[in-house]
Coordinates of C-alpha atoms (C1' of nucleotides) in Angstrom, one line a residue:
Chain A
X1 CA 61.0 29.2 57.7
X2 CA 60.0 31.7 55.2
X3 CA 61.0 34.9 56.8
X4 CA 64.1 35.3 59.2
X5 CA 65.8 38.3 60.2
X6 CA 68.7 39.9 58.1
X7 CA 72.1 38.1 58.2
X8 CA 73.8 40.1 61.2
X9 CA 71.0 41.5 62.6
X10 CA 69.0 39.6 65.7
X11 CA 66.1 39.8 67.8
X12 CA 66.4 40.8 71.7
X13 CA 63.8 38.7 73.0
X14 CA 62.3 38.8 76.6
X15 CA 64.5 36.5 78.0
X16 CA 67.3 38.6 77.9
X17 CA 65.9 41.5 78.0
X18 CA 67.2 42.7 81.9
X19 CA 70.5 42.2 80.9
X20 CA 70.2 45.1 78.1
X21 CA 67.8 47.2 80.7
X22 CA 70.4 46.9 83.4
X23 CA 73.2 48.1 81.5
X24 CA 70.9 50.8 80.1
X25 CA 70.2 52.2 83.5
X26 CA 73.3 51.8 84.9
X27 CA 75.6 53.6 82.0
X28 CA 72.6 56.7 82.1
X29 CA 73.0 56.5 86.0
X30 CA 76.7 56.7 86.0
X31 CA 77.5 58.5 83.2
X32 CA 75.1 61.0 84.5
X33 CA 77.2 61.4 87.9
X34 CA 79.9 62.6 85.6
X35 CA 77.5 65.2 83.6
X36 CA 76.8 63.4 80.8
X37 CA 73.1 64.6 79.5
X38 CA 71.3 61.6 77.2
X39 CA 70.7 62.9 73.6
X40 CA 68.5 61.0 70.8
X41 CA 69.8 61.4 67.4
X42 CA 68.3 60.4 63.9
X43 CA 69.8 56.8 62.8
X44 CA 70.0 57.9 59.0
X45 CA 72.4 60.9 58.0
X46 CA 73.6 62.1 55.0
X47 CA 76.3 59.8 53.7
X48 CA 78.7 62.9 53.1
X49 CA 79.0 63.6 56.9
X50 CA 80.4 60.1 58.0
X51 CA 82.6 60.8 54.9
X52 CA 84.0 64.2 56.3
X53 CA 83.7 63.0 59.8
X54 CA 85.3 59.4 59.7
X55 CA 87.5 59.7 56.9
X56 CA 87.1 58.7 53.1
X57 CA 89.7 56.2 53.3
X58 CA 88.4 53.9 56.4
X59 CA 87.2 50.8 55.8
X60 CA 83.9 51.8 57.3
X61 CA 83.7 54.0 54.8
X62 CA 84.6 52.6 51.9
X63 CA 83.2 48.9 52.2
X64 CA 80.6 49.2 55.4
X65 CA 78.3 51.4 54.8
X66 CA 74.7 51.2 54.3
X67 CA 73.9 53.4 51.9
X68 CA 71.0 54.6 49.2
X69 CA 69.8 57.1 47.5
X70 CA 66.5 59.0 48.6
X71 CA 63.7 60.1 46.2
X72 CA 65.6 63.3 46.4
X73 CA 68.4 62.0 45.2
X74 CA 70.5 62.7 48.5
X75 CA 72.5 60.1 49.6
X76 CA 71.6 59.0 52.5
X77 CA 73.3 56.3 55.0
X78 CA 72.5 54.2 58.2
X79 CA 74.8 55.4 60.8
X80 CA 78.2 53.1 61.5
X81 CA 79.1 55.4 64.7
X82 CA 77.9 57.8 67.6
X83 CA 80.3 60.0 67.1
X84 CA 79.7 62.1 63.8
X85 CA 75.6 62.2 64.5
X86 CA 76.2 64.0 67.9
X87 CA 78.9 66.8 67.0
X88 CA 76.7 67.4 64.0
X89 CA 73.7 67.9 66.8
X90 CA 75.9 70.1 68.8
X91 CA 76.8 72.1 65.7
X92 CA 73.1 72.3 64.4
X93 CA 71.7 73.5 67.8
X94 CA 74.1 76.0 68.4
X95 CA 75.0 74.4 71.8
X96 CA 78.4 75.7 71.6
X97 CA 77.0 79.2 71.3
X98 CA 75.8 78.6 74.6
X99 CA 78.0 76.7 76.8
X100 CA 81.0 75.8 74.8
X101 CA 81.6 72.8 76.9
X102 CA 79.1 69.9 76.6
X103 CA 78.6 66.3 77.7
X104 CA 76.6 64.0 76.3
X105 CA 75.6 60.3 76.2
X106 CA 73.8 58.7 73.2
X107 CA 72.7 54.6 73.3
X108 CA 71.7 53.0 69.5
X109 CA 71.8 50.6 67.0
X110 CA 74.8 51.3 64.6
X111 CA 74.9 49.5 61.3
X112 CA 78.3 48.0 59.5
X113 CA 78.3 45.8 56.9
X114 CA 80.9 43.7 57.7
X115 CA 81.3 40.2 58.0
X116 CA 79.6 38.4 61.1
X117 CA 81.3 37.0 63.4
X118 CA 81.4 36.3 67.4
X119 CA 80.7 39.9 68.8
X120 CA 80.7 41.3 65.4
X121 CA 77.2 42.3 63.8
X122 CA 75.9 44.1 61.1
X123 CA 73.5 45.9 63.5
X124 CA 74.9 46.1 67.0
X125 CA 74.4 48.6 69.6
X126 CA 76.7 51.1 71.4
X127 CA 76.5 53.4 74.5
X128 CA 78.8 56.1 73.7
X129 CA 79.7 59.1 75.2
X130 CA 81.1 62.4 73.9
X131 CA 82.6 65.8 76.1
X132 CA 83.2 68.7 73.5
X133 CA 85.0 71.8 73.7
X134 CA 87.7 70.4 76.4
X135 CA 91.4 70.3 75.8
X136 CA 92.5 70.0 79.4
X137 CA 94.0 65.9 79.6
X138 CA 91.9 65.9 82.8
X139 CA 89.2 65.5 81.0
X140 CA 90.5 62.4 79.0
X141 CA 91.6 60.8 82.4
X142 CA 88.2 61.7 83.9
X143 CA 86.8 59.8 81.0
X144 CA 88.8 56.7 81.0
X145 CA 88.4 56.4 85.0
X146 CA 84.6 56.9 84.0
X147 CA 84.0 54.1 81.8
X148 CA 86.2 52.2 84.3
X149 CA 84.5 52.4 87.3
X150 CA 81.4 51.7 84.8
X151 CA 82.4 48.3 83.8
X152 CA 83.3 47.8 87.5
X153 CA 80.0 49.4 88.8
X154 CA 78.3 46.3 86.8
X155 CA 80.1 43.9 88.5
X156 CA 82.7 43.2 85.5
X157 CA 86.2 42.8 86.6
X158 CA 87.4 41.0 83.7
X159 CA 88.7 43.5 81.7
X160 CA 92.1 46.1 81.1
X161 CA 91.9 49.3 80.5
X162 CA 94.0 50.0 78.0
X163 CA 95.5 53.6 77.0
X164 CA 97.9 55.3 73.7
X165 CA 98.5 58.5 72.6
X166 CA 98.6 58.4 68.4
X167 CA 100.3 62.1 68.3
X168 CA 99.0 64.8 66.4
X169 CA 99.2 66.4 63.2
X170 CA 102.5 67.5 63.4
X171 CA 104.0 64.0 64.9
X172 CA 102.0 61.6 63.5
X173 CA 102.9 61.6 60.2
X174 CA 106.6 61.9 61.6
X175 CA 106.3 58.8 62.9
X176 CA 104.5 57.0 60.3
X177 CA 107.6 57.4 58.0
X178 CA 109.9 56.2 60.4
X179 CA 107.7 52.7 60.8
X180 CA 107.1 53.1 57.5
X181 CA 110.9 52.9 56.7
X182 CA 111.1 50.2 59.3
X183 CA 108.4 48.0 57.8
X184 CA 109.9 48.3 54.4
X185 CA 113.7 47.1 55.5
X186 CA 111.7 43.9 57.1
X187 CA 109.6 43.7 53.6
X188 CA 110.5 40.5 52.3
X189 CA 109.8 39.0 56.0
X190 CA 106.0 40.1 56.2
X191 CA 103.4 38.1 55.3
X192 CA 101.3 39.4 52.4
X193 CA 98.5 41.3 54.6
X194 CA 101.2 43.4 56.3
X195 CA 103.2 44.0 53.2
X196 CA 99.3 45.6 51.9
X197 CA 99.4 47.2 55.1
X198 CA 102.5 49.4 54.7
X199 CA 100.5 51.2 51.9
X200 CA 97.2 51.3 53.9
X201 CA 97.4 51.0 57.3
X202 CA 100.9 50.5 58.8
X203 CA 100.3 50.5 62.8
X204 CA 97.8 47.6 61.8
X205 CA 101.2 45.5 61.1
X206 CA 101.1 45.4 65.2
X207 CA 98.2 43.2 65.5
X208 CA 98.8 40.6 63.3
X209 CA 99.1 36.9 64.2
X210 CA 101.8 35.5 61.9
X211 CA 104.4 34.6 64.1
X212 CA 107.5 35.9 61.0
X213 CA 105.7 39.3 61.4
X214 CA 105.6 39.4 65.2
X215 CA 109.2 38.6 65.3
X216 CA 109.8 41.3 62.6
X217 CA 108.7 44.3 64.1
X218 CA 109.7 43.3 67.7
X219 CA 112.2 45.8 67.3
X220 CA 109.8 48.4 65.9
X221 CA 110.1 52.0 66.5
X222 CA 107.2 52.7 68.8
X223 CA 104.9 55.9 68.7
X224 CA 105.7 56.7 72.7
X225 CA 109.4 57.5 71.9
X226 CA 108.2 59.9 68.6
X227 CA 105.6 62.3 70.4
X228 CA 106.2 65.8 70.0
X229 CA 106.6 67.7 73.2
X230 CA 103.0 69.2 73.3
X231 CA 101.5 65.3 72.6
X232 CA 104.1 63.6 75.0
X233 CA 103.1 66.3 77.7
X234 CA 99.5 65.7 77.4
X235 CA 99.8 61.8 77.5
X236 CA 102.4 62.3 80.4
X237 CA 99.7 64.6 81.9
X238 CA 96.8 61.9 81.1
X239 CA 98.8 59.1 82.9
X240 CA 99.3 61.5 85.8
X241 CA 95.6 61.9 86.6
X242 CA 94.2 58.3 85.7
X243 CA 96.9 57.5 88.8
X244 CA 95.4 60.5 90.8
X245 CA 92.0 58.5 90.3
X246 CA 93.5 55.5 91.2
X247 CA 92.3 53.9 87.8
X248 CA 94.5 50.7 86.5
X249 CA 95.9 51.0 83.2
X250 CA 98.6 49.7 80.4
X251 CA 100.2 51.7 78.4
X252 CA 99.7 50.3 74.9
X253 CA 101.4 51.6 72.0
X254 CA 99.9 49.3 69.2
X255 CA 96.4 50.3 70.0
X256 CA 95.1 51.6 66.6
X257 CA 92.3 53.4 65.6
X258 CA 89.9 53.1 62.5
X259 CA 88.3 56.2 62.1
X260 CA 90.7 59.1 61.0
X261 CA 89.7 61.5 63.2
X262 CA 91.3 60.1 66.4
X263 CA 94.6 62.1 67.5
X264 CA 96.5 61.9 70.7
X265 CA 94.9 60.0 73.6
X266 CA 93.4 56.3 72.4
X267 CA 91.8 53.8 75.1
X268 CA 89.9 50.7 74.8
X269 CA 88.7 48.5 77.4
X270 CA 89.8 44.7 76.7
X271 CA 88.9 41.6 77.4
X272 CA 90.2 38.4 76.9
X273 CA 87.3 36.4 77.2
X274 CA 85.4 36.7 74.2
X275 CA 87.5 35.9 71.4
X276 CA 88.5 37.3 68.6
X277 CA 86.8 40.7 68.8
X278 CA 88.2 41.3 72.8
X279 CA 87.6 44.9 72.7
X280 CA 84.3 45.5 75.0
X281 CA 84.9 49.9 74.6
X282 CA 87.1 51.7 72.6
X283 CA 87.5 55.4 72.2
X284 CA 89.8 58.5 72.5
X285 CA 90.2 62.0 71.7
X286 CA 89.0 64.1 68.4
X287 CA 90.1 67.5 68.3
X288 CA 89.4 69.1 65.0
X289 CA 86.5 66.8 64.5
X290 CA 84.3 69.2 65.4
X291 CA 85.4 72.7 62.9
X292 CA 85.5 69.6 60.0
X293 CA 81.9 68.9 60.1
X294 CA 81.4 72.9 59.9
X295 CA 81.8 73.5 63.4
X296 CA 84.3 76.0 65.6
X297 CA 87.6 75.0 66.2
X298 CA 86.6 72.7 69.4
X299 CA 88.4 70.1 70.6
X300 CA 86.7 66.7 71.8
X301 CA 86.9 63.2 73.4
X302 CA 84.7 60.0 73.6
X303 CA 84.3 56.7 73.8
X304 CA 81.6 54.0 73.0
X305 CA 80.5 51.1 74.4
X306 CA 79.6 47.6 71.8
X307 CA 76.7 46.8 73.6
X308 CA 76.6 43.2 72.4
X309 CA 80.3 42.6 73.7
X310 CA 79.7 43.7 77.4
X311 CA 76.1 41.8 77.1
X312 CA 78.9 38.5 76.2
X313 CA 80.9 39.6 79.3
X314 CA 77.6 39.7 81.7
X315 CA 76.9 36.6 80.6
X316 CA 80.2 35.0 81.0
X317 CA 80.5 36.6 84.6
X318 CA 76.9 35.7 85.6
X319 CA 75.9 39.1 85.8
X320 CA 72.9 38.7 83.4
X321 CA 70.4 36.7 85.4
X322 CA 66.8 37.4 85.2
X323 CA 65.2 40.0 87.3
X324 CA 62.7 38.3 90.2
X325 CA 59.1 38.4 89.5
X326 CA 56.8 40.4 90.9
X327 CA 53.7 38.8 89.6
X328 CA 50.5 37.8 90.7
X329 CA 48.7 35.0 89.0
X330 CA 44.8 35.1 88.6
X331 CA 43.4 31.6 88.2
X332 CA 40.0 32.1 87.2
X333 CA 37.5 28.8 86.8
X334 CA 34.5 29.7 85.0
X335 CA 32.7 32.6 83.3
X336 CA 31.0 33.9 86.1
X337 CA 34.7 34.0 88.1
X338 CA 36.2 35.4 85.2
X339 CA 33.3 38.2 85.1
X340 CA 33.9 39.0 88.5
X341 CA 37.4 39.1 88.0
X342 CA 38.0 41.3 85.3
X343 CA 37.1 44.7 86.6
X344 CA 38.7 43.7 90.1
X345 CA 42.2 42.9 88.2
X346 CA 41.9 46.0 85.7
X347 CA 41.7 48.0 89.2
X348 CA 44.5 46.4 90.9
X349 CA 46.7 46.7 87.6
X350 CA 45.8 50.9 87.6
X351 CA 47.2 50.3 91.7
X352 CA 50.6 49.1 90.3
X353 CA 50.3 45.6 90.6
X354 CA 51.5 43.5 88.0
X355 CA 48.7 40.7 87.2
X356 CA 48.7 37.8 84.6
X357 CA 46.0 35.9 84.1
X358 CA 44.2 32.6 82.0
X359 CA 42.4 33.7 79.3
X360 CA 41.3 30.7 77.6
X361 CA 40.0 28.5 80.9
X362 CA 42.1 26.0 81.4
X363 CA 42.3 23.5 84.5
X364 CA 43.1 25.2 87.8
X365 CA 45.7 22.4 88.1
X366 CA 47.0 23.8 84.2
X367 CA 46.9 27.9 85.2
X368 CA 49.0 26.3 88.8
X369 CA 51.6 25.5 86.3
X370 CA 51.4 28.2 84.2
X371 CA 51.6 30.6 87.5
X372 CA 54.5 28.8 88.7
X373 CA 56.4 28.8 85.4
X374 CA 56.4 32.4 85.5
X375 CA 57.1 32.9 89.0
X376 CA 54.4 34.2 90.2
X377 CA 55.2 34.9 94.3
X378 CA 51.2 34.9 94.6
X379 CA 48.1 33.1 92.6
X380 CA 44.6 34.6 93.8
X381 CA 41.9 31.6 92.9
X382 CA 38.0 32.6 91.9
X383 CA 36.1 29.9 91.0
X384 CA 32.3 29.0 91.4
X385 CA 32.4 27.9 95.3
X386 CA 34.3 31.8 96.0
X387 CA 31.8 33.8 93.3
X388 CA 29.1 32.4 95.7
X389 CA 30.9 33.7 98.5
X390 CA 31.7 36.8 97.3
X391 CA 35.3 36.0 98.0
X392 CA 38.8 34.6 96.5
X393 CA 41.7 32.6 97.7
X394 CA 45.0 34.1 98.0
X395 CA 47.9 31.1 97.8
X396 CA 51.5 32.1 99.0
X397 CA 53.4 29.9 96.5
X398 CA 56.4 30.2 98.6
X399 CA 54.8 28.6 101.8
X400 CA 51.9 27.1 100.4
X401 CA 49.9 29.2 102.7
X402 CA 46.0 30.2 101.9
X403 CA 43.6 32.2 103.1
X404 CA 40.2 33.1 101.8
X405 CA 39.3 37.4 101.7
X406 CA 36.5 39.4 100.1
X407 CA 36.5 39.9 96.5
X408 CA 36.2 43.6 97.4
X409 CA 39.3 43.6 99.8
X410 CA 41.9 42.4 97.7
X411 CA 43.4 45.3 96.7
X412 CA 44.1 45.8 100.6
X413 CA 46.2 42.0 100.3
X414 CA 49.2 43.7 98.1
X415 CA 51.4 45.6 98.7
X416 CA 51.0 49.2 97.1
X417 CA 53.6 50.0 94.6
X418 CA 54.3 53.0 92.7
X419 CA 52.3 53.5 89.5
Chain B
rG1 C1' 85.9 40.1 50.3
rU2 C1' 88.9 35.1 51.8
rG3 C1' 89.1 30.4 54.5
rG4 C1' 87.1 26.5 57.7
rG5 C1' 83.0 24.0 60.4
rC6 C1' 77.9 22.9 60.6
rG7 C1' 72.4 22.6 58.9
rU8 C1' 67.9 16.1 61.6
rA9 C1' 61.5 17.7 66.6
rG10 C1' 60.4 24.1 70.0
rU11 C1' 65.9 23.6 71.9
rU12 C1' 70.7 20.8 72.3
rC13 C1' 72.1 16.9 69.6
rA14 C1' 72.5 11.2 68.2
rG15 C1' 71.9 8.4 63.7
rC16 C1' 76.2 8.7 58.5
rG17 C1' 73.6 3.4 52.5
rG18 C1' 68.8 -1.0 54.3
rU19 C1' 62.2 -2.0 57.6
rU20 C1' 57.1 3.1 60.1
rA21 C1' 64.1 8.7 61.9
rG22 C1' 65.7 8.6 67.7
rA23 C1' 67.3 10.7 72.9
rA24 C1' 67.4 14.5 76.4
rC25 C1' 65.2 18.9 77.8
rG26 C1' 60.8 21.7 76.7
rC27 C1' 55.4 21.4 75.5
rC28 C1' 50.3 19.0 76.3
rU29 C1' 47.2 15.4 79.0
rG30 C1' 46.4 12.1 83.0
rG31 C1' 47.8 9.8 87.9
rC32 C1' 45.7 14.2 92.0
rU33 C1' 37.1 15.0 88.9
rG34 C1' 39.4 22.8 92.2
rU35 C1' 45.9 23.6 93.6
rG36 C1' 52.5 24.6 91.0
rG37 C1' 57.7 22.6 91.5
rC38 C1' 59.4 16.3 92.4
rC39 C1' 57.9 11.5 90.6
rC40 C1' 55.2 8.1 87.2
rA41 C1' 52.4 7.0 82.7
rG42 C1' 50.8 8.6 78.0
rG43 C1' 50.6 12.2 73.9
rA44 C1' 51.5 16.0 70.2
rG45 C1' 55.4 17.7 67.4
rG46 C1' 60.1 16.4 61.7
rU47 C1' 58.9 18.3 53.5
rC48 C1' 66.2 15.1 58.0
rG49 C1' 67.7 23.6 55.0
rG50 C1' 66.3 23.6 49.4
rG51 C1' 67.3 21.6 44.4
rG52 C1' 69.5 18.0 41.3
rG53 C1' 72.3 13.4 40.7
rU54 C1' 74.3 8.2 41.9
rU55 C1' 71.6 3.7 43.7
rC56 C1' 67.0 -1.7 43.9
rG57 C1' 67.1 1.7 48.2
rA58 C1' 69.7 8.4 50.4
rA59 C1' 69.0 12.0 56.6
rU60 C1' 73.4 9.0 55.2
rC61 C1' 77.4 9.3 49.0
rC62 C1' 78.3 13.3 44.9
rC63 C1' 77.3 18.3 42.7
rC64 C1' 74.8 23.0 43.1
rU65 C1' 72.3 26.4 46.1
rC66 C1' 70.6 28.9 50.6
rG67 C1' 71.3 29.7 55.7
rC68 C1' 74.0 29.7 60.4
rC69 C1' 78.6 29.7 63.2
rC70 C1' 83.9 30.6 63.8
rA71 C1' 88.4 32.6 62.0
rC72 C1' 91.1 36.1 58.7
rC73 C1' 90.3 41.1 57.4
rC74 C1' 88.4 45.0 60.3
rC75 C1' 86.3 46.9 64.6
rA76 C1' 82.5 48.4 69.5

RNA sequence: GUGGGCGUAGUUCAGCGGUUAGAACGCCUGGCUGUGGCCCAGGAGGUCGGGGGUUCGAAUCCCCUCGCCCACCCCA
């Protein structure tokens, strides 16, 4: 095979093709109950703002990035997220300026270069959503319970929703010491990645597997008990609504972000039957975010969807079968069919019917197949003993049923759908 | 970036030193000279990922390389 595509990075052929279109329509249909307006944005930025917007020291960042140099010498990269593209939209339109508060929901290819593995691509796709310029936790719970009743509304029931609160600026880095004191008493009990992670990353010591290091920090200090007032009142208040909307959750203090610019309410949406990579959403709030990238000082909360992952879950759940055909199959025998046919089929196509036809005249017995194969509900037959006639056979393939109409009166035969 | 597994027909895989490399499914043709699914018969389709080596002989053993998958890391 000379050419394939790039390592991480597959095709979407027909075959699956509902299962993306379903989930699609539905997230636009739902998201759109809860005021979320769709918005397009460009898949290259500069480099500098997923820099300022994710944070210098992430590993998407530093290693994942796709990333070049234009003829103008900008640095330019393909995005790894949603998030920075759209605040940087809001800010560039001036949409604050008009309404303050916005809502919007953005569906793309994001690029990471990581390491493929199962759910893990180096091009995947995310529906995310974003609602700027609300502090209120209402608006976090009405979020969660949103991409909820999502995942539910597309049949999947497989899944927790999953909620933190990381503290703020103030608490955060409060807390961080203490684990980070905590980690270093248990040092010589870590393996080596944790002992790494004390420097980098220290809430990441929660989720590893050794067995030394899950016994270790059992006794951690955990971020619930180290809130500040204003963050333990807001997560207090967040909890309070999500039961007000009668939306299932667990309280999970070792959910971690990886992009800086998370702060008080995390969420993710897991599953556990995916493997390794059992997050199927993931989001939470970004206050500040928005007066980084050059913005005022609004506050902000999102999530976003991996595309791929829920795909996975459909599948799993048989929720990604095919849509039915509505087809109608032309089996045309001879040129003098087929010239009577064409214009007749071109018309009934511009009437909304959906038509397939043989093109290369094959046996009527060979286009039967063919018809069938594709599930066509109807085959309409012209061959030299209908041309004569001026008419054409119309086989249910269902019943079997035939019955023999005007060339001319066909159109009458289907039903009319919507162009 | 690190580790493990696997690359044989369109697909899923069997063969793991010895004649012309197999199966199932799919595809094509015929049985049914103008009627699909089921059945039956036949057929097409493979540089055994690539390169090098060992051997009388390599899909099979060794080395290198490329690719895919899974896991770590990290994350949607």
């Amino acid at each position: 095979m000379k050419y394939s595509s790039i390592k991480g990075m597959s095709d979407i052929m027909p075959s699956e093709i509902s299962a993306w279109q379903k989930l699609e329509s539905t997230a636009l249909e739902v998201f759109g109950l809860y005021g979320y307006l769709e918005i397009r944005t460009p898949i290259v930025e500069k480099t500098d703002l997923f820099v300022r917007g994710i944070g210098s020291n992430t590993m998407v960042v530093e290693k994942e990035m796709y990333s070049f140099k234009d003829i103008s010498d900008d640095m330019l990269s393909l995005r790894p997220e949603g998030t920075a593209s759209v605040i940087r939209a809001y800010i560039e339109s001036g949409a604050y300026q008009a309404e303050g508060i916005a809502k919007y929901v953005y569906i793309g290819p994001m690029f990471r270069r990581e390491r493929p593995q199962k759910g893990r691509y180096r091009q995947f796709h995310q529906i995310g959503v974003e609602a700027i310029g609300l502090s209120d936790p209402l608006i976090d719970a009405e979020q969660i319970a949103m991409g909820d009743f999502f995942f539910k509304k597309l049949g999947l029931s497989d899944f927790t929703t999953e909620i933190n609160s990381l503290g703020c600026k103030k608490c955060r880095p409060e807390y961080n010491k203490v684990f980070g004191e905590f980690l270093k008493t248990k040092h010589a009990r870590l393996c080596a990645d944790c002992q790494r992670r004390i420097l980098t990353n220290p809430l990441r010591a929660f989720d590893c597997k050794n067995p030394d290091c899950i016994a270790a920090i059992k006794e951690a200090p955990l971020i619930g008990s180290h809130l500040c007032k204003e963050c333990s009142d807001h997560f207090l208040s967040v909890q309070k609504r999500l039961n007000q909307l009668g939306t299932k959750f667990v309280v999970n203090h070792k959910i971690v972000r990886g992009l800086d610019y998370y702060m008080r309410t995390a969420f993710e949406y897991t599953t556990d039957k995916l493997g390794s990579q059992n997050a199927i959403a993931g989001g939470g709030r970004y206050d500040g975010l928005v007066h980084d990238l050059g913005g005022p000082n609004l506050p902000g909360v999102g999530f976003a969807i991996g595309m791929e992952r829920v795909i996975m879950l459909m599948q799993a759940s048989n929720l990604a079968a095919a849509a039915e055909s509505d087809m109608v199959f032309f089996a045309l025998l001879g040129e003098t069919a087929r010239e009577k046919a064409i214009p007749v089929i071109n018309s009934l196509r511009q009437d909304g019917i959906k038509i397939e036809l043989d093109y290369d005249g094959h046996s009527l017995k060979s286009q039967m197949r063919r018809a069938d194969k594709m599930a066509a509900h109807t085959v309409v037959i012209i061959g030299d003993e209908e041309v004569a006639k001026g008419k054409a056979v119309i086989r249910n393939m269902r019943t079997k049923e035939q019955e023999e109409v005007n060339i001319g009166d066909l159109a009458r035969h289907f039903v009319r759908i919507e162009v």
